[in-house]
Each structure stands twice: as C-alpha cells, then as structure tokens.
Amino acid sequence: MSDGTLASFIEDVCGESHLRVEADLGGGFVRLRSSEAERRQAAQDIRCTEDIVIEMLRNARDAHASAVFVACTRDGNNRRIVMIDNGDGVPAHMRKLVFEPRVTSKLDSMHMDKWGIHGRGMALYSIAVNAESAEIVASQEQGGSAFVIQTNLDKLSEKTDQSTFPKFDLGESGTVSVRGPKNIMRTACEFSIESRATCQVYLGSATDIAASLYALGLSSITAEARNQAGGVDNLPICQRLAATTNPAQFAEVAAKLGLEMSERSARRIMDGQIAPLAPLLARISSALAAQQNSDEQPSIKVSNKHEAKDARGLKIAQNDAAVFANDIQAAFRNLARDYYLQEDVEPTIRVAKDALHISIPLIKLR
C-alpha cells in the first residue's frame, strides 16, 4: 500500500471528515451529518453577546414569563449573563437536555417576531455551542428559571460601547424607533418594546437585579405562603430572596440563582440602600416624555444684529452627553440614599441658548 493510499485510508476511518460527512456523493458533493450541519448553523445563529441576550429573552417570553431579570457583568474578557424569569420553568430531568439540538416544548407551535422564527429547538443549543458554559442553575415547574451563560469575548465579541442608553423616536403612527449602539441595553429595549403587552424586562448589575427581585418578592409573597413552602428552595424563583432573614442567607440564595455578591451588598439591599430597578419600558416611556417636552420648547428668534452676533448654538455630541448623564446619575446617588429617593433614574439634559438644563426625576421610596 502506497503512502498516499495509507494516508487516505486513515483519513477515511479516523479523520475529522469521517465524523462530519454522512455520505460522499461524488463530484465534490457530500451529505453532512446532522451534528455537523447543526454546529454550522449554531455558529451563524450566535455571533455576539447581543445575540445571546435576545435569544434568551425570546426563550423566556415563549415560556410565558411576565417578568425577566437580566444581570450582566464583565471581568476582563469574560462576560457573565444571568437571566431569571417567572415563566413555566424546566423539569429537573430536562435541565441539560434543553441545551441539545432540536429539543423544544413547542411541538405544535412556533413564534414569529421581528427576529425571525423561534421554536425550532436550536436557540439554547446555539448558545451552548458558542459560550464557554451555559446552564440552568435553578428552576421550578411553573415557578421560573435561572440561567447562567459565560462567554469569552476573545472568541465571541460584543459592541465596544456598552454604557450608552439608546435614543427613542415616536412616529406619527405611534411606533417607536430605537437609535444608538446595538449593545446589550439597546437589544433589551427593543425586545421590551416588541413584547410590551406581555413581558417586562429589568436589566442591570447583579446587585441591581437582586434588589429588584427582593422588592418584587416582598410585594408578592405573604408570611403564610413563606411558612407553608417549607424552605426557601421550594418557593418560586423570583420570590426566594424575599424569604431570606439575614444578609448571609440572602447572599447564599442569590449565589444559587447565579447572582454573586458579598454579604455587605446583601445587607445594603435588605436595608433598602439599593433601590430596585424600574422596568425598561418605564425608562423608555420616561425618555420619550422628556424628548417630547424638549421638542415643544419654543425656538429663540434673533431680533437684531447685535443679538445675532452672540446667538451661537451649542450641540453636545451624543457620547459626551451620555458620559455627562452617567456622571450626574452617580453624583445623585448619594443624595438619593440620604433622602430615600430612587437612585437609578435617568437625568434629562437639554441645551438652551444660554444655559444647560438638567432635570432629575424624584421618585420617593415607600
């Protein structure tokens, strides 16, 4: 047997192409194995962090979630996404199987939206193929789920600008268009607008999300229900933090949901020092109202040549305005904590002829 024939034989029996090809049809054509075709499709379905976020949000919506909490953190080139919902939940024996291809709960139905068809049983598989890890860390049938996805940004990129909050335009027909970097925040905002009739989305850090879950739980769980549950782990996912009795237990339960934090942060949440987030739809409505008020301001007319010389306009670049707004928001937090006001509000900045107008909504905590 010649060297060339031997090499071909080894490749046919043991090579990678043998694992990828079901049949050689001749003339340069092959029939791929299902696993190889699925792997190639997964690489196209998920190309960035934002793709993971939208697929996870659609997954929660299709599980009949009315509230979805998204915690995004970054450590160097490692991105961590925790998504918690109050949807249908996943049975214990299915928690790993749902990340395999063609596994779906939608045998007789699919969901068509602006991002395409959802319900093929490929979304979670595609995420798992492209992420470093993907798992369900907590779930309860009819009680919600908690997913944790970790990615390497060297392998799966995302938009560089993750701090800019998008801009919104309200059309004459009532439709809302979104502008700005196509980052995680914009992705979540677009989904919030699309699913506004059925689903509310909360997006922030791990402590922000924990504070929001705590507030939601306190408003929805009674002492009787807490006692009858027979333990925190028997409660619906979104109510578990509200059933904790001390910071150590709070941090422990949060970690089980994928929300990593110190006991000090847990204590601040329980003491009401970290305010819950407003749903993205409320923030979008606030931004639209502020823009509408700004558009209704009367224009300044120049009455003579002397005034015309000093009537120079000022236009602040969008990125600079966003950075300035973030600085204002950070400065406002200390005042808000002292006077029991909601910290995470969006300041409105408007440039007039001779002044820069800054408006900060005052929302009193209960």
Tab-separated table of C-alpha atoms in Angstrom:
chain	number	residue	atom	x	y	z
A	1	MET	CA	0.000	0.000	0.000
A	2	SER	CA	1.486	3.338	-1.021
A	3	ASP	CA	1.931	6.208	1.429
A	4	GLY	CA	-0.835	8.184	-0.305
A	5	THR	CA	-3.279	5.278	-0.163
A	6	LEU	CA	-2.451	4.610	3.508
A	7	ALA	CA	-2.964	8.287	4.418
A	8	SER	CA	-6.297	8.277	2.590
A	9	PHE	CA	-7.358	5.096	4.407
A	10	ILE	CA	-6.506	6.566	7.827
A	11	GLU	CA	-8.373	9.765	6.994
A	12	ASP	CA	-11.429	7.799	5.858
A	13	VAL	CA	-11.523	5.733	9.044
A	14	CYS	CA	-10.285	8.104	11.735
A	15	GLY	CA	-10.151	11.589	10.280
A	16	GLU	CA	-12.322	14.549	11.162
A	17	SER	CA	-14.039	14.470	7.779
A	18	HIS	CA	-15.322	10.972	8.584
A	19	LEU	CA	-17.101	12.412	11.615
A	20	ARG	CA	-18.590	15.278	9.615
A	21	VAL	CA	-19.725	13.503	6.447
A	22	GLU	CA	-22.600	11.058	6.207
A	23	ALA	CA	-22.083	10.222	2.536
A	24	ASP	CA	-19.722	11.162	-0.283
A	25	LEU	CA	-21.962	11.879	-3.271
A	26	GLY	CA	-19.117	12.384	-5.728
A	27	GLY	CA	-18.147	15.374	-7.816
A	28	GLY	CA	-17.154	17.325	-4.704
A	29	PHE	CA	-20.581	16.933	-3.062
A	30	VAL	CA	-21.174	15.361	0.344
A	31	ARG	CA	-24.110	14.896	2.690
A	32	LEU	CA	-23.223	16.322	6.111
A	33	ARG	CA	-24.059	14.504	9.279
A	34	SER	CA	-26.837	16.172	11.271
A	35	SER	CA	-24.429	17.091	14.069
A	36	GLU	CA	-22.116	18.926	11.674
A	37	ALA	CA	-24.990	20.789	9.995
A	38	GLU	CA	-26.319	21.817	13.419
A	39	ARG	CA	-22.883	23.002	14.531
A	40	ARG	CA	-22.509	25.170	11.425
A	41	GLN	CA	-25.987	26.628	11.901
A	42	ALA	CA	-25.223	27.417	15.557
A	43	ALA	CA	-22.151	29.399	14.525
A	44	GLN	CA	-24.370	31.587	12.340
A	45	ASP	CA	-27.203	31.962	14.865
A	46	ILE	CA	-24.948	33.344	17.629
A	47	ARG	CA	-22.234	35.774	16.534
A	48	CYS	CA	-22.049	38.155	19.521
A	49	THR	CA	-23.149	38.663	23.125
A	50	GLU	CA	-26.186	40.613	21.983
A	51	ASP	CA	-27.401	37.558	20.024
A	52	ILE	CA	-27.313	35.508	23.226
A	53	VAL	CA	-29.321	38.138	25.090
A	54	ILE	CA	-32.101	38.338	22.508
A	55	GLU	CA	-32.386	34.559	22.180
A	56	MET	CA	-32.602	34.170	25.962
A	57	LEU	CA	-35.256	36.897	26.182
A	58	ARG	CA	-37.309	35.242	23.443
A	59	ASN	CA	-36.934	31.924	25.238
A	60	ALA	CA	-38.287	33.437	28.486
A	61	ARG	CA	-41.180	35.077	26.651
A	62	ASP	CA	-42.150	31.805	24.992
A	63	ALA	CA	-42.104	30.185	28.450
A	64	HIS	CA	-44.883	32.645	29.385
A	65	ALA	CA	-42.702	34.815	31.622
A	66	SER	CA	-44.242	38.156	32.547
A	67	ALA	CA	-41.017	39.432	34.141
A	68	VAL	CA	-37.418	38.800	33.059
A	69	PHE	CA	-34.397	39.944	35.077
A	70	VAL	CA	-31.043	40.222	33.260
A	71	ALA	CA	-27.789	40.701	35.171
A	72	CYS	CA	-24.724	41.414	33.029
A	73	THR	CA	-21.205	41.599	34.442
A	74	ARG	CA	-17.780	41.641	32.854
A	75	ASP	CA	-14.397	40.647	34.268
A	76	GLY	CA	-11.652	41.321	31.737
A	77	ASN	CA	-12.570	39.342	28.640
A	78	ASN	CA	-15.099	37.184	30.459
A	79	ARG	CA	-18.773	38.079	30.102
A	80	ARG	CA	-21.357	36.651	32.512
A	81	ILE	CA	-25.094	36.806	31.792
A	82	VAL	CA	-27.639	35.739	34.391
A	83	MET	CA	-31.242	35.607	33.231
A	84	ILE	CA	-34.023	34.934	35.729
A	85	ASP	CA	-37.705	34.707	34.812
A	86	ASN	CA	-41.058	33.813	36.322
A	87	GLY	CA	-42.107	31.581	33.446
A	88	ASP	CA	-43.028	27.912	33.136
A	89	GLY	CA	-39.751	26.567	34.483
A	90	VAL	CA	-37.830	23.480	33.331
A	91	PRO	CA	-38.290	19.977	34.816
A	92	ALA	CA	-35.207	18.665	36.637
A	93	HIS	CA	-34.544	15.875	34.122
A	94	MET	CA	-34.568	18.393	31.236
A	95	ARG	CA	-32.085	20.952	32.573
A	96	LYS	CA	-29.212	19.590	30.482
A	97	LEU	CA	-31.249	18.201	27.621
A	98	VAL	CA	-32.661	21.630	26.666
A	99	PHE	CA	-29.161	22.613	25.500
A	100	GLU	CA	-29.139	19.798	22.943
A	101	PRO	CA	-30.271	20.424	19.339
A	102	ARG	CA	-33.909	20.091	18.283
A	103	VAL	CA	-35.199	19.960	21.866
A	104	THR	CA	-38.278	22.156	22.220
A	105	SER	CA	-41.532	22.394	24.160
A	106	LYS	CA	-43.286	23.847	21.095
A	107	LEU	CA	-44.264	20.737	19.166
A	108	ASP	CA	-47.331	22.289	17.564
A	109	SER	CA	-46.436	25.977	17.685
A	110	MET	CA	-43.691	28.406	16.755
A	111	HIS	CA	-43.344	32.122	17.446
A	112	MET	CA	-42.662	34.567	14.624
A	113	ASP	CA	-41.388	38.008	15.614
A	114	LYS	CA	-39.073	40.704	14.237
A	115	TRP	CA	-36.055	38.447	14.835
A	116	GLY	CA	-37.469	35.512	12.872
A	117	ILE	CA	-38.881	32.110	13.836
A	118	HIS	CA	-38.453	30.870	17.389
A	119	GLY	CA	-39.331	27.336	18.420
A	120	ARG	CA	-37.032	25.130	16.337
A	121	GLY	CA	-35.221	23.817	19.406
A	122	MET	CA	-31.947	25.413	18.298
A	123	ALA	CA	-31.619	28.622	20.358
A	124	LEU	CA	-30.247	27.153	23.603
A	125	TYR	CA	-28.100	24.691	21.658
A	126	SER	CA	-26.580	27.521	19.616
A	127	ILE	CA	-25.845	29.454	22.817
A	128	ALA	CA	-24.191	26.419	24.431
A	129	VAL	CA	-22.009	25.803	21.355
A	130	ASN	CA	-20.688	29.373	21.307
A	131	ALA	CA	-20.428	30.028	25.066
A	132	GLU	CA	-17.796	28.799	27.487
A	133	SER	CA	-20.607	27.459	29.668
A	134	ALA	CA	-24.396	27.512	29.698
A	135	GLU	CA	-26.507	26.022	32.465
A	136	ILE	CA	-29.766	26.232	34.373
A	137	VAL	CA	-28.743	26.816	37.990
A	138	ALA	CA	-32.270	26.889	39.423
A	139	SER	CA	-35.729	26.082	38.133
A	140	GLN	CA	-39.158	25.117	39.351
A	141	GLU	CA	-42.056	23.888	37.265
A	142	GLN	CA	-44.477	26.814	36.911
A	143	GLY	CA	-42.108	28.784	39.144
A	144	GLY	CA	-39.486	30.229	36.818
A	145	SER	CA	-35.860	29.561	35.918
A	146	ALA	CA	-32.376	30.993	36.383
A	147	PHE	CA	-29.865	30.619	33.532
A	148	VAL	CA	-26.148	31.454	33.711
A	149	ILE	CA	-24.197	31.973	30.479
A	150	GLN	CA	-20.454	32.698	30.446
A	151	THR	CA	-18.542	33.700	27.327
A	152	ASN	CA	-15.017	34.597	26.301
A	153	LEU	CA	-15.016	37.929	24.462
A	154	ASP	CA	-11.885	36.919	22.557
A	155	LYS	CA	-13.992	34.221	20.897
A	156	LEU	CA	-17.442	35.816	20.910
A	157	SER	CA	-17.403	39.589	20.560
A	158	GLU	CA	-19.837	42.307	21.615
A	159	LYS	CA	-20.276	46.014	20.940
A	160	THR	CA	-17.470	48.091	22.469
A	161	ASP	CA	-19.857	50.746	23.785
A	162	GLN	CA	-21.969	49.019	26.426
A	163	SER	CA	-22.698	52.121	28.520
A	164	THR	CA	-24.795	54.266	26.166
A	165	PHE	CA	-28.550	54.223	26.720
A	166	PRO	CA	-30.368	54.302	23.360
A	167	LYS	CA	-32.415	57.168	21.955
A	168	PHE	CA	-36.074	56.776	21.021
A	169	ASP	CA	-38.254	58.439	18.390
A	170	LEU	CA	-42.048	58.268	18.461
A	171	GLY	CA	-43.547	58.203	14.978
A	172	GLU	CA	-46.886	59.669	13.943
A	173	SER	CA	-48.412	56.190	13.858
A	174	GLY	CA	-47.301	55.507	17.435
A	175	THR	CA	-44.389	53.247	16.529
A	176	VAL	CA	-41.131	53.706	18.421
A	177	SER	CA	-37.792	53.585	16.609
A	178	VAL	CA	-34.571	52.991	18.518
A	179	ARG	CA	-31.216	54.624	17.786
A	180	GLY	CA	-27.748	54.183	19.238
A	181	PRO	CA	-25.074	51.474	19.511
A	182	LYS	CA	-26.554	47.996	19.123
A	183	ASN	CA	-25.365	46.989	22.575
A	184	ILE	CA	-26.962	44.797	25.246
A	185	MET	CA	-29.093	47.671	26.552
A	186	ARG	CA	-30.480	48.511	23.115
A	187	THR	CA	-31.178	44.840	22.430
A	188	ALA	CA	-33.146	44.551	25.671
A	189	CYS	CA	-35.002	47.814	24.973
A	190	GLU	CA	-36.044	46.664	21.510
A	191	PHE	CA	-37.349	43.434	22.990
A	192	SER	CA	-39.215	45.368	25.708
A	193	ILE	CA	-40.979	47.450	23.073
A	194	GLU	CA	-41.793	44.407	20.932
A	195	SER	CA	-43.141	42.400	23.910
A	196	ARG	CA	-44.607	45.282	25.909
A	197	ALA	CA	-48.054	43.679	26.138
A	198	THR	CA	-46.862	40.518	27.855
A	199	CYS	CA	-43.396	40.902	29.356
A	200	GLN	CA	-41.414	43.392	31.479
A	201	VAL	CA	-37.605	43.381	31.341
A	202	TYR	CA	-35.186	44.548	34.051
A	203	LEU	CA	-31.508	44.989	33.151
A	204	GLY	CA	-28.625	45.869	35.463
A	205	SER	CA	-25.805	44.552	37.631
A	206	ALA	CA	-26.092	41.513	39.894
A	207	THR	CA	-26.873	43.704	42.923
A	208	ASP	CA	-29.406	45.746	40.929
A	209	ILE	CA	-31.217	42.587	39.871
A	210	ALA	CA	-31.081	41.105	43.377
A	211	ALA	CA	-32.598	44.309	44.791
A	212	SER	CA	-35.348	44.184	42.165
A	213	LEU	CA	-36.136	40.525	42.874
A	214	TYR	CA	-36.184	41.273	46.610
A	215	ALA	CA	-38.660	44.124	46.131
A	216	LEU	CA	-40.842	42.037	43.812
A	217	GLY	CA	-40.842	39.157	46.265
A	218	LEU	CA	-41.778	41.343	49.226
A	219	SER	CA	-44.750	42.685	47.297
A	220	SER	CA	-45.991	39.285	46.142
A	221	ILE	CA	-45.326	36.771	48.932
A	222	THR	CA	-47.161	36.539	52.236
A	223	ALA	CA	-45.803	35.274	55.544
A	224	GLU	CA	-48.271	32.390	55.351
A	225	ALA	CA	-47.050	31.349	51.901
A	226	ARG	CA	-43.455	31.582	53.083
A	227	ASN	CA	-44.149	29.306	56.053
A	228	GLN	CA	-46.147	26.805	54.024
A	229	ALA	CA	-43.365	26.466	51.438
A	230	GLY	CA	-41.191	24.562	53.886
A	231	GLY	CA	-37.976	26.295	52.841
A	232	VAL	CA	-36.661	28.976	50.528
A	233	ASP	CA	-35.790	26.492	47.776
A	234	ASN	CA	-39.436	25.425	47.492
A	235	LEU	CA	-40.629	28.923	46.605
A	236	PRO	CA	-40.895	30.274	43.031
A	237	ILE	CA	-37.529	31.523	41.791
A	238	CYS	CA	-38.434	35.228	41.871
A	239	GLN	CA	-39.695	35.071	45.479
A	240	ARG	CA	-36.764	33.294	47.107
A	241	LEU	CA	-34.668	36.324	48.034
A	242	ALA	CA	-37.633	37.923	49.795
A	243	ALA	CA	-37.891	34.875	52.078
A	244	THR	CA	-34.350	35.243	53.464
A	245	THR	CA	-33.905	36.521	57.015
A	246	ASN	CA	-30.313	37.774	57.158
A	247	PRO	CA	-27.545	39.002	54.798
A	248	ALA	CA	-25.614	35.725	54.931
A	249	GLN	CA	-28.648	33.734	53.816
A	250	PHE	CA	-29.503	36.389	51.219
A	251	ALA	CA	-26.026	36.145	49.645
A	252	GLU	CA	-26.203	32.337	49.711
A	253	VAL	CA	-29.600	32.186	47.999
A	254	ALA	CA	-28.525	34.840	45.479
A	255	ALA	CA	-25.446	32.767	44.593
A	256	LYS	CA	-27.686	29.759	43.913
A	257	LEU	CA	-29.510	31.929	41.383
A	258	GLY	CA	-26.217	32.955	39.753
A	259	LEU	CA	-26.099	36.405	41.399
A	260	GLU	CA	-22.723	36.628	43.104
A	261	MET	CA	-22.353	39.308	45.798
A	262	SER	CA	-20.894	39.990	49.216
A	263	GLU	CA	-22.820	39.917	52.482
A	264	ARG	CA	-22.255	43.674	52.678
A	265	SER	CA	-24.127	44.180	49.400
A	266	ALA	CA	-26.837	41.831	50.630
A	267	ARG	CA	-27.219	43.886	53.808
A	268	ARG	CA	-27.496	47.110	51.807
A	269	ILE	CA	-30.270	45.574	49.722
A	270	MET	CA	-32.168	44.348	52.774
A	271	ASP	CA	-31.763	47.763	54.430
A	272	GLY	CA	-33.232	49.475	51.370
A	273	GLN	CA	-29.995	51.262	50.449
A	274	ILE	CA	-30.004	49.810	46.920
A	275	ALA	CA	-33.216	50.666	45.114
A	276	PRO	CA	-34.936	48.221	42.755
A	277	LEU	CA	-34.722	48.895	39.047
A	278	ALA	CA	-37.554	50.344	37.038
A	279	PRO	CA	-38.597	48.113	34.130
A	280	LEU	CA	-37.017	49.116	30.825
A	281	LEU	CA	-40.400	50.017	29.390
A	282	ALA	CA	-40.843	52.662	32.111
A	283	ARG	CA	-37.407	54.088	31.334
A	284	ILE	CA	-38.264	54.181	27.641
A	285	SER	CA	-41.541	55.985	28.373
A	286	SER	CA	-39.678	58.495	30.538
A	287	ALA	CA	-37.124	59.115	27.785
A	288	LEU	CA	-39.870	59.647	25.205
A	289	ALA	CA	-41.714	62.074	27.505
A	290	ALA	CA	-38.532	64.048	28.154
A	291	GLN	CA	-37.786	64.236	24.434
A	292	GLN	CA	-41.329	65.367	23.661
A	293	ASN	CA	-41.090	68.135	26.269
A	294	SER	CA	-37.773	69.204	24.773
A	295	ASP	CA	-39.226	69.290	21.259
A	296	GLU	CA	-42.074	71.517	22.446
A	297	GLN	CA	-39.741	74.227	23.768
A	298	PRO	CA	-40.217	77.456	21.715
A	299	SER	CA	-37.398	78.370	19.405
A	300	ILE	CA	-35.374	81.520	20.170
A	301	LYS	CA	-35.634	84.158	17.470
A	302	VAL	CA	-32.903	86.746	16.890
A	303	SER	CA	-34.380	90.252	16.908
A	304	ASN	CA	-31.420	92.385	15.827
A	305	LYS	CA	-27.877	92.240	14.518
A	306	HIS	CA	-26.294	92.740	17.947
A	307	GLU	CA	-28.064	89.675	19.336
A	308	ALA	CA	-27.219	87.701	16.222
A	309	LYS	CA	-23.509	88.034	16.944
A	310	ASP	CA	-23.953	86.279	20.313
A	311	ALA	CA	-26.578	83.758	19.275
A	312	ARG	CA	-24.090	80.963	18.837
A	313	GLY	CA	-25.553	77.498	19.247
A	314	LEU	CA	-24.120	74.611	21.225
A	315	LYS	CA	-24.535	70.977	20.295
A	316	ILE	CA	-23.168	68.304	22.607
A	317	ALA	CA	-22.064	65.050	20.991
A	318	GLN	CA	-24.209	62.054	21.879
A	319	ASN	CA	-21.346	60.148	23.528
A	320	ASP	CA	-20.320	63.180	25.601
A	321	ALA	CA	-23.909	63.716	26.706
A	322	ALA	CA	-24.169	60.075	27.761
A	323	VAL	CA	-20.957	60.280	29.813
A	324	PHE	CA	-22.146	63.541	31.427
A	325	ALA	CA	-25.524	61.952	32.244
A	326	ASN	CA	-23.772	58.978	33.870
A	327	ASP	CA	-21.668	61.361	35.996
A	328	ILE	CA	-24.804	63.219	37.104
A	329	GLN	CA	-26.519	59.945	37.933
A	330	ALA	CA	-23.534	58.824	40.029
A	331	ALA	CA	-23.452	62.136	41.914
A	332	PHE	CA	-27.195	61.949	42.575
A	333	ARG	CA	-26.985	58.502	44.197
A	334	ASN	CA	-25.521	59.788	47.490
A	335	LEU	CA	-28.255	62.404	47.830
A	336	ALA	CA	-30.912	59.849	46.898
A	337	ARG	CA	-29.778	57.435	49.603
A	338	ASP	CA	-29.912	60.119	52.302
A	339	TYR	CA	-33.418	61.253	51.339
A	340	TYR	CA	-34.911	57.850	50.446
A	341	LEU	CA	-35.229	58.524	46.746
A	342	GLN	CA	-34.854	56.026	43.921
A	343	GLU	CA	-31.226	56.084	42.821
A	344	ASP	CA	-31.316	54.679	39.297
A	345	VAL	CA	-33.242	57.399	37.489
A	346	GLU	CA	-32.345	58.809	34.105
A	347	PRO	CA	-31.399	62.518	34.146
A	348	THR	CA	-32.579	64.599	31.193
A	349	ILE	CA	-30.145	67.079	29.627
A	350	ARG	CA	-31.355	69.905	27.372
A	351	VAL	CA	-29.212	72.568	25.736
A	352	ALA	CA	-30.781	76.039	25.522
A	353	LYS	CA	-29.342	79.287	24.153
A	354	ASP	CA	-27.586	80.441	27.314
A	355	ALA	CA	-27.984	77.511	29.689
A	356	LEU	CA	-27.718	73.773	30.124
A	357	HIS	CA	-30.903	72.430	31.727
A	358	ILE	CA	-30.643	69.234	33.803
A	359	SER	CA	-33.775	67.516	35.084
A	360	ILE	CA	-33.675	64.591	37.534
A	361	PRO	CA	-36.943	62.759	38.304
A	362	LEU	CA	-37.642	62.422	42.045
A	363	ILE	CA	-39.205	59.058	42.878
A	364	LYS	CA	-39.786	58.542	46.589
A	365	LEU	CA	-39.214	55.076	48.025
A	366	ARG	CA	-42.004	53.525	50.013
